Amino acid sequence: MFKTILLAYDGSDHAKRAARIAKMEAEAHGARLVVVHVYEPVPDYLGEPFFQEALKRRLERAEKVLVEAVGLTGVPREDALLLEGRPAEAIPGSGHRGEGRPHRHGYPGPWGHR
């Protein structure tokens, strides 16, 4: 029935429940499960060195969320994506065409560039 299931994961209780359900559905249908976590971009106006520090902290938090999702779902590293942007804009199509603005992906870290 399904070839690919795309799970948008933000670490919330609802996302954790969705991760368990997505894993069960993927297993039941023999589907590929792709997990995506999107983090908000760091504003450019921060300037250096503040921009780099803010980006580092944001990536660290985002990677922790994605690692949690991978732990819940057991997806292979190539199916764990970390995207930068607004979720509604970055997520559509990320499971098959690479749309959105991928920053890094993979598990475990360090995250490889896409």
PDB file of N, CA and C in Angstrom:
ATOM      1  N   MET A   1       0.813  -1.196   0.000  1.00  0.00           N
ATOM      2  CA  MET A   1       0.000   0.000   0.000  1.00  0.00           C
ATOM      3  C   MET A   1       0.853   1.254   0.000  1.00  0.00           C
ATOM      4  N   PHE A   2       1.804   1.357   0.938  1.00  0.00           N
ATOM      5  CA  PHE A   2       2.698   2.515   1.000  1.00  0.00           C
ATOM      6  C   PHE A   2       4.083   2.116   0.519  1.00  0.00           C
ATOM      7  N   LYS A   3       4.722   2.986  -0.227  1.00  0.00           N
ATOM      8  CA  LYS A   3       6.115   2.771  -0.595  1.00  0.00           C
ATOM      9  C   LYS A   3       7.036   3.508   0.359  1.00  0.00           C
ATOM     10  N   THR A   4       6.647   4.743   0.713  1.00  0.00           N
ATOM     11  CA  THR A   4       7.447   5.577   1.602  1.00  0.00           C
ATOM     12  C   THR A   4       6.522   6.298   2.571  1.00  0.00           C
ATOM     13  N   ILE A   5       6.932   6.324   3.825  1.00  0.00           N
ATOM     14  CA  ILE A   5       6.225   7.079   4.850  1.00  0.00           C
ATOM     15  C   ILE A   5       7.178   8.157   5.339  1.00  0.00           C
ATOM     16  N   LEU A   6       6.715   9.393   5.332  1.00  0.00           N
ATOM     17  CA  LEU A   6       7.524  10.521   5.762  1.00  0.00           C
ATOM     18  C   LEU A   6       7.038  10.973   7.136  1.00  0.00           C
ATOM     19  N   LEU A   7       7.927  10.908   8.122  1.00  0.00           N
ATOM     20  CA  LEU A   7       7.598  11.310   9.483  1.00  0.00           C
ATOM     21  C   LEU A   7       8.299  12.625   9.791  1.00  0.00           C
ATOM     22  N   ALA A   8       7.527  13.666  10.001  1.00  0.00           N
ATOM     23  CA  ALA A   8       8.068  14.948  10.460  1.00  0.00           C
ATOM     24  C   ALA A   8       8.118  14.876  11.982  1.00  0.00           C
ATOM     25  N   TYR A   9       9.301  15.044  12.541  1.00  0.00           N
ATOM     26  CA  TYR A   9       9.499  14.811  13.971  1.00  0.00           C
ATOM     27  C   TYR A   9      10.038  16.059  14.646  1.00  0.00           C
ATOM     28  N   ASP A  10       9.350  16.494  15.735  1.00  0.00           N
ATOM     29  CA  ASP A  10       9.808  17.684  16.462  1.00  0.00           C
ATOM     30  C   ASP A  10      10.119  17.412  17.929  1.00  0.00           C
ATOM     31  N   GLY A  11      10.014  16.159  18.340  1.00  0.00           N
ATOM     32  CA  GLY A  11      10.341  15.816  19.713  1.00  0.00           C
ATOM     33  C   GLY A  11       9.187  15.928  20.692  1.00  0.00           C
ATOM     34  N   SER A  12       8.045  16.392  20.246  1.00  0.00           N
ATOM     35  CA  SER A  12       6.876  16.527  21.124  1.00  0.00           C
ATOM     36  C   SER A  12       6.301  15.150  21.459  1.00  0.00           C
ATOM     37  N   ASP A  13       5.419  15.108  22.436  1.00  0.00           N
ATOM     38  CA  ASP A  13       4.756  13.848  22.789  1.00  0.00           C
ATOM     39  C   ASP A  13       3.960  13.304  21.608  1.00  0.00           C
ATOM     40  N   HIS A  14       3.315  14.194  20.861  1.00  0.00           N
ATOM     41  CA  HIS A  14       2.560  13.767  19.673  1.00  0.00           C
ATOM     42  C   HIS A  14       3.501  13.172  18.622  1.00  0.00           C
ATOM     43  N   ALA A  15       4.670  13.770  18.456  1.00  0.00           N
ATOM     44  CA  ALA A  15       5.642  13.266  17.486  1.00  0.00           C
ATOM     45  C   ALA A  15       6.167  11.895  17.911  1.00  0.00           C
ATOM     46  N   LYS A  16       6.371  11.709  19.202  1.00  0.00           N
ATOM     47  CA  LYS A  16       6.842  10.408  19.698  1.00  0.00           C
ATOM     48  C   LYS A  16       5.805   9.319  19.415  1.00  0.00           C
ATOM     49  N   ARG A  17       4.547   9.647  19.642  1.00  0.00           N
ATOM     50  CA  ARG A  17       3.483   8.693  19.347  1.00  0.00           C
ATOM     51  C   ARG A  17       3.413   8.432  17.841  1.00  0.00           C
ATOM     52  N   ALA A  18       3.540   9.490  17.056  1.00  0.00           N
ATOM     53  CA  ALA A  18       3.521   9.334  15.598  1.00  0.00           C
ATOM     54  C   ALA A  18       4.695   8.480  15.113  1.00  0.00           C
ATOM     55  N   ALA A  19       5.849   8.608  15.771  1.00  0.00           N
ATOM     56  CA  ALA A  19       7.026   7.816  15.390  1.00  0.00           C
ATOM     57  C   ALA A  19       6.765   6.325  15.593  1.00  0.00           C
ATOM     58  N   ARG A  20       6.162   5.986  16.716  1.00  0.00           N
ATOM     59  CA  ARG A  20       5.850   4.578  16.980  1.00  0.00           C
ATOM     60  C   ARG A  20       4.847   4.043  15.957  1.00  0.00           C
ATOM     61  N   ILE A  21       3.851   4.850  15.644  1.00  0.00           N
ATOM     62  CA  ILE A  21       2.839   4.430  14.668  1.00  0.00           C
ATOM     63  C   ILE A  21       3.448   4.323  13.271  1.00  0.00           C
ATOM     64  N   ALA A  22       4.270   5.295  12.897  1.00  0.00           N
ATOM     65  CA  ALA A  22       4.912   5.274  11.573  1.00  0.00           C
ATOM     66  C   ALA A  22       5.801   4.042  11.423  1.00  0.00           C
ATOM     67  N   LYS A  23       6.521   3.706  12.485  1.00  0.00           N
ATOM     68  CA  LYS A  23       7.372   2.510  12.441  1.00  0.00           C
ATOM     69  C   LYS A  23       6.527   1.255  12.227  1.00  0.00           C
ATOM     70  N   MET A  24       5.434   1.137  12.970  1.00  0.00           N
ATOM     71  CA  MET A  24       4.556  -0.031  12.826  1.00  0.00           C
ATOM     72  C   MET A  24       3.958  -0.104  11.424  1.00  0.00           C
ATOM     73  N   GLU A  25       3.520   1.044  10.898  1.00  0.00           N
ATOM     74  CA  GLU A  25       2.936   1.065   9.550  1.00  0.00           C
ATOM     75  C   GLU A  25       3.972   0.704   8.490  1.00  0.00           C
ATOM     76  N   ALA A  26       5.176   1.229   8.629  1.00  0.00           N
ATOM     77  CA  ALA A  26       6.239   0.917   7.665  1.00  0.00           C
ATOM     78  C   ALA A  26       6.546  -0.579   7.680  1.00  0.00           C
ATOM     79  N   GLU A  27       6.628  -1.148   8.873  1.00  0.00           N
ATOM     80  CA  GLU A  27       6.894  -2.585   8.978  1.00  0.00           C
ATOM     81  C   GLU A  27       5.739  -3.398   8.411  1.00  0.00           C
ATOM     82  N   ALA A  28       4.511  -2.992   8.699  1.00  0.00           N
ATOM     83  CA  ALA A  28       3.338  -3.727   8.233  1.00  0.00           C
ATOM     84  C   ALA A  28       3.198  -3.708   6.713  1.00  0.00           C
ATOM     85  N   HIS A  29       3.622  -2.609   6.092  1.00  0.00           N
ATOM     86  CA  HIS A  29       3.447  -2.459   4.642  1.00  0.00           C
ATOM     87  C   HIS A  29       4.738  -2.628   3.853  1.00  0.00           C
ATOM     88  N   GLY A  30       5.832  -2.916   4.541  1.00  0.00           N
ATOM     89  CA  GLY A  30       7.112  -3.054   3.843  1.00  0.00           C
ATOM     90  C   GLY A  30       7.564  -1.753   3.218  1.00  0.00           C
ATOM     91  N   ALA A  31       7.228  -0.654   3.861  1.00  0.00           N
ATOM     92  CA  ALA A  31       7.528   0.672   3.309  1.00  0.00           C
ATOM     93  C   ALA A  31       8.830   1.227   3.888  1.00  0.00           C
ATOM     94  N   ARG A  32       9.416   2.120   3.158  1.00  0.00           N
ATOM     95  CA  ARG A  32      10.577   2.884   3.626  1.00  0.00           C
ATOM     96  C   ARG A  32      10.054   3.987   4.547  1.00  0.00           C
ATOM     97  N   LEU A  33      10.711   4.154   5.690  1.00  0.00           N
ATOM     98  CA  LEU A  33      10.346   5.223   6.611  1.00  0.00           C
ATOM     99  C   LEU A  33      11.447   6.276   6.581  1.00  0.00           C
ATOM    100  N   VAL A  34      11.073   7.506   6.293  1.00  0.00           N
ATOM    101  CA  VAL A  34      11.999   8.635   6.264  1.00  0.00           C
ATOM    102  C   VAL A  34      11.607   9.576   7.400  1.00  0.00           C
ATOM    103  N   VAL A  35      12.587   9.928   8.235  1.00  0.00           N
ATOM    104  CA  VAL A  35      12.348  10.828   9.351  1.00  0.00           C
ATOM    105  C   VAL A  35      12.976  12.180   9.028  1.00  0.00           C
ATOM    106  N   VAL A  36      12.213  13.242   9.238  1.00  0.00           N
ATOM    107  CA  VAL A  36      12.697  14.593   8.958  1.00  0.00           C
ATOM    108  C   VAL A  36      12.505  15.461  10.191  1.00  0.00           C
ATOM    109  N   HIS A  37      13.552  16.187  10.542  1.00  0.00           N
ATOM    110  CA  HIS A  37      13.434  17.214  11.576  1.00  0.00           C
ATOM    111  C   HIS A  37      13.886  18.534  10.955  1.00  0.00           C
ATOM    112  N   VAL A  38      13.107  19.565  11.178  1.00  0.00           N
ATOM    113  CA  VAL A  38      13.409  20.883  10.617  1.00  0.00           C
ATOM    114  C   VAL A  38      13.698  21.849  11.756  1.00  0.00           C
ATOM    115  N   TYR A  39      14.783  22.602  11.599  1.00  0.00           N
ATOM    116  CA  TYR A  39      15.094  23.644  12.582  1.00  0.00           C
ATOM    117  C   TYR A  39      15.048  24.996  11.902  1.00  0.00           C
ATOM    118  N   GLU A  40      14.650  25.995  12.682  1.00  0.00           N
ATOM    119  CA  GLU A  40      14.551  27.360  12.157  1.00  0.00           C
ATOM    120  C   GLU A  40      15.945  27.903  11.824  1.00  0.00           C
ATOM    121  N   PRO A  41      16.074  28.636  10.738  1.00  0.00           N
ATOM    122  CA  PRO A  41      17.365  29.228  10.392  1.00  0.00           C
ATOM    123  C   PRO A  41      17.787  30.278  11.421  1.00  0.00           C
ATOM    124  N   VAL A  42      19.075  30.438  11.560  1.00  0.00           N
ATOM    125  CA  VAL A  42      19.623  31.477  12.432  1.00  0.00           C
ATOM    126  C   VAL A  42      19.621  32.780  11.641  1.00  0.00           C
ATOM    127  N   PRO A  43      19.136  33.863  12.229  1.00  0.00           N
ATOM    128  CA  PRO A  43      19.102  35.139  11.501  1.00  0.00           C
ATOM    129  C   PRO A  43      20.510  35.628  11.129  1.00  0.00           C
ATOM    130  N   ASP A  44      20.659  36.066   9.896  1.00  0.00           N
ATOM    131  CA  ASP A  44      21.953  36.565   9.404  1.00  0.00           C
ATOM    132  C   ASP A  44      22.405  37.825  10.129  1.00  0.00           C
ATOM    133  N   TYR A  45      21.464  38.608  10.621  1.00  0.00           N
ATOM    134  CA  TYR A  45      21.813  39.891  11.208  1.00  0.00           C
ATOM    135  C   TYR A  45      22.580  39.766  12.525  1.00  0.00           C
ATOM    136  N   LEU A  46      22.718  38.564  13.067  1.00  0.00           N
ATOM    137  CA  LEU A  46      23.466  38.401  14.315  1.00  0.00           C
ATOM    138  C   LEU A  46      24.933  38.779  14.155  1.00  0.00           C
ATOM    139  N   GLY A  47      25.479  38.500  12.982  1.00  0.00           N
ATOM    140  CA  GLY A  47      26.887  38.800  12.748  1.00  0.00           C
ATOM    141  C   GLY A  47      27.803  37.857  13.513  1.00  0.00           C
ATOM    142  N   GLU A  48      29.083  37.924  13.183  1.00  0.00           N
ATOM    143  CA  GLU A  48      30.076  37.067  13.836  1.00  0.00           C
ATOM    144  C   GLU A  48      30.537  37.700  15.133  1.00  0.00           C
ATOM    145  N   PRO A  49      30.895  36.952  16.119  1.00  0.00           N
ATOM    146  CA  PRO A  49      30.895  35.493  16.243  1.00  0.00           C
ATOM    147  C   PRO A  49      29.551  34.950  16.721  1.00  0.00           C
ATOM    148  N   PHE A  50      28.575  35.816  16.918  1.00  0.00           N
ATOM    149  CA  PHE A  50      27.288  35.405  17.465  1.00  0.00           C
ATOM    150  C   PHE A  50      26.539  34.444  16.538  1.00  0.00           C
ATOM    151  N   PHE A  51      26.652  34.675  15.234  1.00  0.00           N
ATOM    152  CA  PHE A  51      25.964  33.811  14.283  1.00  0.00           C
ATOM    153  C   PHE A  51      26.447  32.374  14.407  1.00  0.00           C
ATOM    154  N   GLN A  52      27.761  32.178  14.405  1.00  0.00           N
ATOM    155  CA  GLN A  52      28.322  30.831  14.483  1.00  0.00           C
ATOM    156  C   GLN A  52      27.946  30.132  15.783  1.00  0.00           C
ATOM    157  N   GLU A  53      27.965  30.860  16.877  1.00  0.00           N
ATOM    158  CA  GLU A  53      27.601  30.267  18.170  1.00  0.00           C
ATOM    159  C   GLU A  53      26.125  29.881  18.187  1.00  0.00           C
ATOM    160  N   ALA A  54      25.261  30.745  17.665  1.00  0.00           N
ATOM    161  CA  ALA A  54      23.826  30.445  17.611  1.00  0.00           C
ATOM    162  C   ALA A  54      23.560  29.245  16.697  1.00  0.00           C
ATOM    163  N   LEU A  55      24.253  29.193  15.561  1.00  0.00           N
ATOM    164  CA  LEU A  55      24.092  28.076  14.639  1.00  0.00           C
ATOM    165  C   LEU A  55      24.554  26.777  15.296  1.00  0.00           C
ATOM    166  N   LYS A  56      25.673  26.822  15.968  1.00  0.00           N
ATOM    167  CA  LYS A  56      26.191  25.634  16.652  1.00  0.00           C
ATOM    168  C   LYS A  56      25.174  25.107  17.667  1.00  0.00           C
ATOM    169  N   ARG A  57      24.630  25.986  18.476  1.00  0.00           N
ATOM    170  CA  ARG A  57      23.648  25.572  19.488  1.00  0.00           C
ATOM    171  C   ARG A  57      22.374  25.038  18.850  1.00  0.00           C
ATOM    172  N   ARG A  58      21.922  25.691  17.804  1.00  0.00           N
ATOM    173  CA  ARG A  58      20.702  25.245  17.132  1.00  0.00           C
ATOM    174  C   ARG A  58      20.906  23.872  16.501  1.00  0.00           C
ATOM    175  N   LEU A  59      22.057  23.656  15.883  1.00  0.00           N
ATOM    176  CA  LEU A  59      22.347  22.347  15.284  1.00  0.00           C
ATOM    177  C   LEU A  59      22.462  21.261  16.344  1.00  0.00           C
ATOM    178  N   GLU A  60      23.080  21.581  17.463  1.00  0.00           N
ATOM    179  CA  GLU A  60      23.199  20.594  18.546  1.00  0.00           C
ATOM    180  C   GLU A  60      21.818  20.158  19.032  1.00  0.00           C
ATOM    181  N   ARG A  61      20.930  21.117  19.233  1.00  0.00           N
ATOM    182  CA  ARG A  61      19.563  20.782  19.665  1.00  0.00           C
ATOM    183  C   ARG A  61      18.835  19.967  18.591  1.00  0.00           C
ATOM    184  N   ALA A  62      18.979  20.384  17.343  1.00  0.00           N
ATOM    185  CA  ALA A  62      18.296  19.684  16.248  1.00  0.00           C
ATOM    186  C   ALA A  62      18.820  18.258  16.107  1.00  0.00           C
ATOM    187  N   GLU A  63      20.114  18.075  16.242  1.00  0.00           N
ATOM    188  CA  GLU A  63      20.693  16.741  16.134  1.00  0.00           C
ATOM    189  C   GLU A  63      20.197  15.834  17.255  1.00  0.00           C
ATOM    190  N   LYS A  64      20.042  16.370  18.464  1.00  0.00           N
ATOM    191  CA  LYS A  64      19.511  15.573  19.578  1.00  0.00           C
ATOM    192  C   LYS A  64      18.094  15.107  19.283  1.00  0.00           C
ATOM    193  N   VAL A  65      17.293  15.985  18.718  1.00  0.00           N
ATOM    194  CA  VAL A  65      15.919  15.625  18.376  1.00  0.00           C
ATOM    195  C   VAL A  65      15.908  14.533  17.310  1.00  0.00           C
ATOM    196  N   LEU A  66      16.767  14.666  16.307  1.00  0.00           N
ATOM    197  CA  LEU A  66      16.810  13.677  15.235  1.00  0.00           C
ATOM    198  C   LEU A  66      17.340  12.342  15.743  1.00  0.00           C
ATOM    199  N   VAL A  67      18.323  12.362  16.615  1.00  0.00           N
ATOM    200  CA  VAL A  67      18.846  11.127  17.205  1.00  0.00           C
ATOM    201  C   VAL A  67      17.736  10.411  17.979  1.00  0.00           C
ATOM    202  N   GLU A  68      16.935  11.176  18.701  1.00  0.00           N
ATOM    203  CA  GLU A  68      15.808  10.591  19.425  1.00  0.00           C
ATOM    204  C   GLU A  68      14.844   9.913  18.456  1.00  0.00           C
ATOM    205  N   ALA A  69      14.547  10.578  17.356  1.00  0.00           N
ATOM    206  CA  ALA A  69      13.634  10.018  16.353  1.00  0.00           C
ATOM    207  C   ALA A  69      14.191   8.735  15.756  1.00  0.00           C
ATOM    208  N   VAL A  70      15.476   8.720  15.484  1.00  0.00           N
ATOM    209  CA  VAL A  70      16.114   7.522  14.935  1.00  0.00           C
ATOM    210  C   VAL A  70      16.034   6.383  15.945  1.00  0.00           C
ATOM    211  N   GLY A  71      16.229   6.707  17.211  1.00  0.00           N
ATOM    212  CA  GLY A  71      16.123   5.688  18.246  1.00  0.00           C
ATOM    213  C   GLY A  71      14.729   5.092  18.337  1.00  0.00           C
ATOM    214  N   LEU A  72      13.717   5.904  18.158  1.00  0.00           N
ATOM    215  CA  LEU A  72      12.336   5.425  18.221  1.00  0.00           C
ATOM    216  C   LEU A  72      11.927   4.626  16.990  1.00  0.00           C
ATOM    217  N   THR A  73      12.480   4.981  15.845  1.00  0.00           N
ATOM    218  CA  THR A  73      12.040   4.362  14.590  1.00  0.00           C
ATOM    219  C   THR A  73      13.005   3.315  14.039  1.00  0.00           C
ATOM    220  N   GLY A  74      14.286   3.437  14.367  1.00  0.00           N
ATOM    221  CA  GLY A  74      15.275   2.505  13.842  1.00  0.00           C
ATOM    222  C   GLY A  74      15.599   2.700  12.372  1.00  0.00           C
ATOM    223  N   VAL A  75      15.332   3.894  11.828  1.00  0.00           N
ATOM    224  CA  VAL A  75      15.608   4.119  10.405  1.00  0.00           C
ATOM    225  C   VAL A  75      17.105   4.129  10.149  1.00  0.00           C
ATOM    226  N   PRO A  76      17.527   3.716   8.957  1.00  0.00           N
ATOM    227  CA  PRO A  76      18.955   3.818   8.609  1.00  0.00           C
ATOM    228  C   PRO A  76      19.368   5.277   8.463  1.00  0.00           C
ATOM    229  N   ARG A  77      20.642   5.548   8.587  1.00  0.00           N
ATOM    230  CA  ARG A  77      21.130   6.930   8.603  1.00  0.00           C
ATOM    231  C   ARG A  77      20.789   7.723   7.359  1.00  0.00           C
ATOM    232  N   GLU A  78      20.716   7.076   6.217  1.00  0.00           N
ATOM    233  CA  GLU A  78      20.382   7.829   5.000  1.00  0.00           C
ATOM    234  C   GLU A  78      18.914   8.250   4.966  1.00  0.00           C
ATOM    235  N   ASP A  79      18.114   7.705   5.858  1.00  0.00           N
ATOM    236  CA  ASP A  79      16.698   8.069   5.914  1.00  0.00           C
ATOM    237  C   ASP A  79      16.364   8.976   7.092  1.00  0.00           C
ATOM    238  N   ALA A  80      17.383   9.579   7.707  1.00  0.00           N
ATOM    239  CA  ALA A  80      17.192  10.549   8.788  1.00  0.00           C
ATOM    240  C   ALA A  80      17.707  11.892   8.279  1.00  0.00           C
ATOM    241  N   LEU A  81      16.800  12.829   8.043  1.00  0.00           N
ATOM    242  CA  LEU A  81      17.154  14.101   7.423  1.00  0.00           C
ATOM    243  C   LEU A  81      16.992  15.254   8.392  1.00  0.00           C
ATOM    244  N   LEU A  82      17.966  16.141   8.365  1.00  0.00           N
ATOM    245  CA  LEU A  82      17.921  17.365   9.152  1.00  0.00           C
ATOM    246  C   LEU A  82      17.872  18.512   8.162  1.00  0.00           C
ATOM    247  N   LEU A  83      16.779  19.275   8.205  1.00  0.00           N
ATOM    248  CA  LEU A  83      16.575  20.365   7.255  1.00  0.00           C
ATOM    249  C   LEU A  83      16.523  21.695   7.971  1.00  0.00           C
ATOM    250  N   GLU A  84      16.966  22.728   7.283  1.00  0.00           N
ATOM    251  CA  GLU A  84      16.897  24.088   7.796  1.00  0.00           C
ATOM    252  C   GLU A  84      15.767  24.809   7.084  1.00  0.00           C
ATOM    253  N   GLY A  85      14.959  25.529   7.839  1.00  0.00           N
ATOM    254  CA  GLY A  85      13.890  26.307   7.237  1.00  0.00           C
ATOM    255  C   GLY A  85      12.643  26.272   8.090  1.00  0.00           C
ATOM    256  N   ARG A  86      11.547  26.657   7.490  1.00  0.00           N
ATOM    257  CA  ARG A  86      10.251  26.567   8.162  1.00  0.00           C
ATOM    258  C   ARG A  86       9.638  25.225   7.784  1.00  0.00           C
ATOM    259  N   PRO A  87       9.149  24.467   8.768  1.00  0.00           N
ATOM    260  CA  PRO A  87       8.672  23.112   8.479  1.00  0.00           C
ATOM    261  C   PRO A  87       7.698  23.010   7.312  1.00  0.00           C
ATOM    262  N   ALA A  88       6.724  23.888   7.234  1.00  0.00           N
ATOM    263  CA  ALA A  88       5.719  23.801   6.170  1.00  0.00           C
ATOM    264  C   ALA A  88       6.328  24.002   4.786  1.00  0.00           C
ATOM    265  N   GLU A  89       7.449  24.685   4.720  1.00  0.00           N
ATOM    266  CA  GLU A  89       8.113  24.921   3.438  1.00  0.00           C
ATOM    267  C   GLU A  89       9.195  23.888   3.148  1.00  0.00           C
ATOM    268  N   ALA A  90       9.876  23.415   4.184  1.00  0.00           N
ATOM    269  CA  ALA A  90      11.020  22.523   3.994  1.00  0.00           C
ATOM    270  C   ALA A  90      10.624  21.060   3.829  1.00  0.00           C
ATOM    271  N   ILE A  91       9.549  20.636   4.478  1.00  0.00           N
ATOM    272  CA  ILE A  91       9.219  19.217   4.512  1.00  0.00           C
ATOM    273  C   ILE A  91       8.611  18.674   3.223  1.00  0.00           C
ATOM    274  N   PRO A  92       7.662  19.347   2.571  1.00  0.00           N
ATOM    275  CA  PRO A  92       7.047  18.731   1.387  1.00  0.00           C
ATOM    276  C   PRO A  92       8.076  18.287   0.356  1.00  0.00           C
ATOM    277  N   GLY A  93       8.000  17.000  -0.021  1.00  0.00           N
ATOM    278  CA  GLY A  93       8.899  16.462  -1.029  1.00  0.00           C
ATOM    279  C   GLY A  93      10.241  16.010  -0.504  1.00  0.00           C
ATOM    280  N   SER A  94      10.559  16.237   0.757  1.00  0.00           N
ATOM    281  CA  SER A  94      11.896  15.899   1.249  1.00  0.00           C
ATOM    282  C   SER A  94      12.155  14.409   1.278  1.00  0.00           C
ATOM    283  N   GLY A  95      11.112  13.607   1.214  1.00  0.00           N
ATOM    284  CA  GLY A  95      11.290  12.165   1.239  1.00  0.00           C
ATOM    285  C   GLY A  95      11.748  11.568  -0.080  1.00  0.00           C
ATOM    286  N   HIS A  96      11.657  12.333  -1.174  1.00  0.00           N
ATOM    287  CA  HIS A  96      12.033  11.724  -2.445  1.00  0.00           C
ATOM    288  C   HIS A  96      12.726  12.660  -3.416  1.00  0.00           C
ATOM    289  N   ARG A  97      12.566  13.951  -3.321  1.00  0.00           N
ATOM    290  CA  ARG A  97      13.189  14.830  -4.304  1.00  0.00           C
ATOM    291  C   ARG A  97      14.211  15.775  -3.701  1.00  0.00           C
ATOM    292  N   GLY A  98      14.372  15.759  -2.388  1.00  0.00           N
ATOM    293  CA  GLY A  98      15.350  16.634  -1.780  1.00  0.00           C
ATOM    294  C   GLY A  98      14.949  18.093  -1.796  1.00  0.00           C
ATOM    295  N   GLU A  99      13.641  18.384  -1.911  1.00  0.00           N
ATOM    296  CA  GLU A  99      13.210  19.765  -1.886  1.00  0.00           C
ATOM    297  C   GLU A  99      13.355  20.304  -0.482  1.00  0.00           C
ATOM    298  N   GLY A 100      13.137  21.560  -0.299  1.00  0.00           N
ATOM    299  CA  GLY A 100      13.423  22.184   0.981  1.00  0.00           C
ATOM    300  C   GLY A 100      14.888  22.580   0.963  1.00  0.00           C
ATOM    301  N   ARG A 101      15.404  22.892   2.092  1.00  0.00           N
ATOM    302  CA  ARG A 101      16.796  23.315   2.154  1.00  0.00           C
ATOM    303  C   ARG A 101      17.541  22.407   3.125  1.00  0.00           C
ATOM    304  N   PRO A 102      18.023  21.260   2.636  1.00  0.00           N
ATOM    305  CA  PRO A 102      18.715  20.361   3.531  1.00  0.00           C
ATOM    306  C   PRO A 102      20.018  20.962   4.014  1.00  0.00           C
ATOM    307  N   HIS A 103      20.246  20.895   5.293  1.00  0.00           N
ATOM    308  CA  HIS A 103      21.522  21.368   5.824  1.00  0.00           C
ATOM    309  C   HIS A 103      22.460  20.194   5.998  1.00  0.00           C
ATOM    310  N   ARG A 104      22.031  19.228   6.786  1.00  0.00           N
ATOM    311  CA  ARG A 104      22.827  18.037   7.017  1.00  0.00           C
ATOM    312  C   ARG A 104      21.886  16.870   7.236  1.00  0.00           C
ATOM    313  N   HIS A 105      22.409  15.681   7.064  1.00  0.00           N
ATOM    314  CA  HIS A 105      21.594  14.509   7.346  1.00  0.00           C
ATOM    315  C   HIS A 105      22.486  13.363   7.746  1.00  0.00           C
ATOM    316  N   GLY A 106      21.855  12.307   8.178  1.00  0.00           N
ATOM    317  CA  GLY A 106      22.572  11.097   8.518  1.00  0.00           C
ATOM    318  C   GLY A 106      22.600  10.859  10.003  1.00  0.00           C
ATOM    319  N   TYR A 107      22.879   9.619  10.366  1.00  0.00           N
ATOM    320  CA  TYR A 107      23.003   9.251  11.767  1.00  0.00           C
ATOM    321  C   TYR A 107      23.974   8.109  11.840  1.00  0.00           C
ATOM    322  N   PRO A 108      24.880   8.000  12.754  1.00  0.00           N
ATOM    323  CA  PRO A 108      25.120   9.000  13.786  1.00  0.00           C
ATOM    324  C   PRO A 108      25.993  10.120  13.284  1.00  0.00           C
ATOM    325  N   GLY A 109      26.122  11.208  14.056  1.00  0.00           N
ATOM    326  CA  GLY A 109      26.938  12.362  13.712  1.00  0.00           C
ATOM    327  C   GLY A 109      28.403  11.984  13.628  1.00  0.00           C
ATOM    328  N   PRO A 110      29.266  12.778  13.062  1.00  0.00           N
ATOM    329  CA  PRO A 110      28.853  14.084  12.563  1.00  0.00           C
ATOM    330  C   PRO A 110      27.998  13.921  11.308  1.00  0.00           C
ATOM    331  N   TRP A 111      27.042  14.815  11.176  1.00  0.00           N
ATOM    332  CA  TRP A 111      26.100  14.734  10.062  1.00  0.00           C
ATOM    333  C   TRP A 111      26.821  15.034   8.765  1.00  0.00           C
ATOM    334  N   GLY A 112      26.536  14.242   7.743  1.00  0.00           N
ATOM    335  CA  GLY A 112      27.140  14.455   6.436  1.00  0.00           C
ATOM    336  C   GLY A 112      26.335  15.439   5.634  1.00  0.00           C
ATOM    337  N   HIS A 113      26.971  16.150   4.756  1.00  0.00           N
ATOM    338  CA  HIS A 113      26.242  17.100   3.890  1.00  0.00           C
ATOM    339  C   HIS A 113      25.531  16.334   2.805  1.00  0.00           C
ATOM    340  N   ARG A 114      24.366  16.820   2.467  1.00  0.00           N
ATOM    341  CA  ARG A 114      23.591  16.200   1.402  1.00  0.00           C
ATOM    342  C   ARG A 114      23.974  16.788   0.088  1.00  0.00           C
TER     343      ARG A 114
END
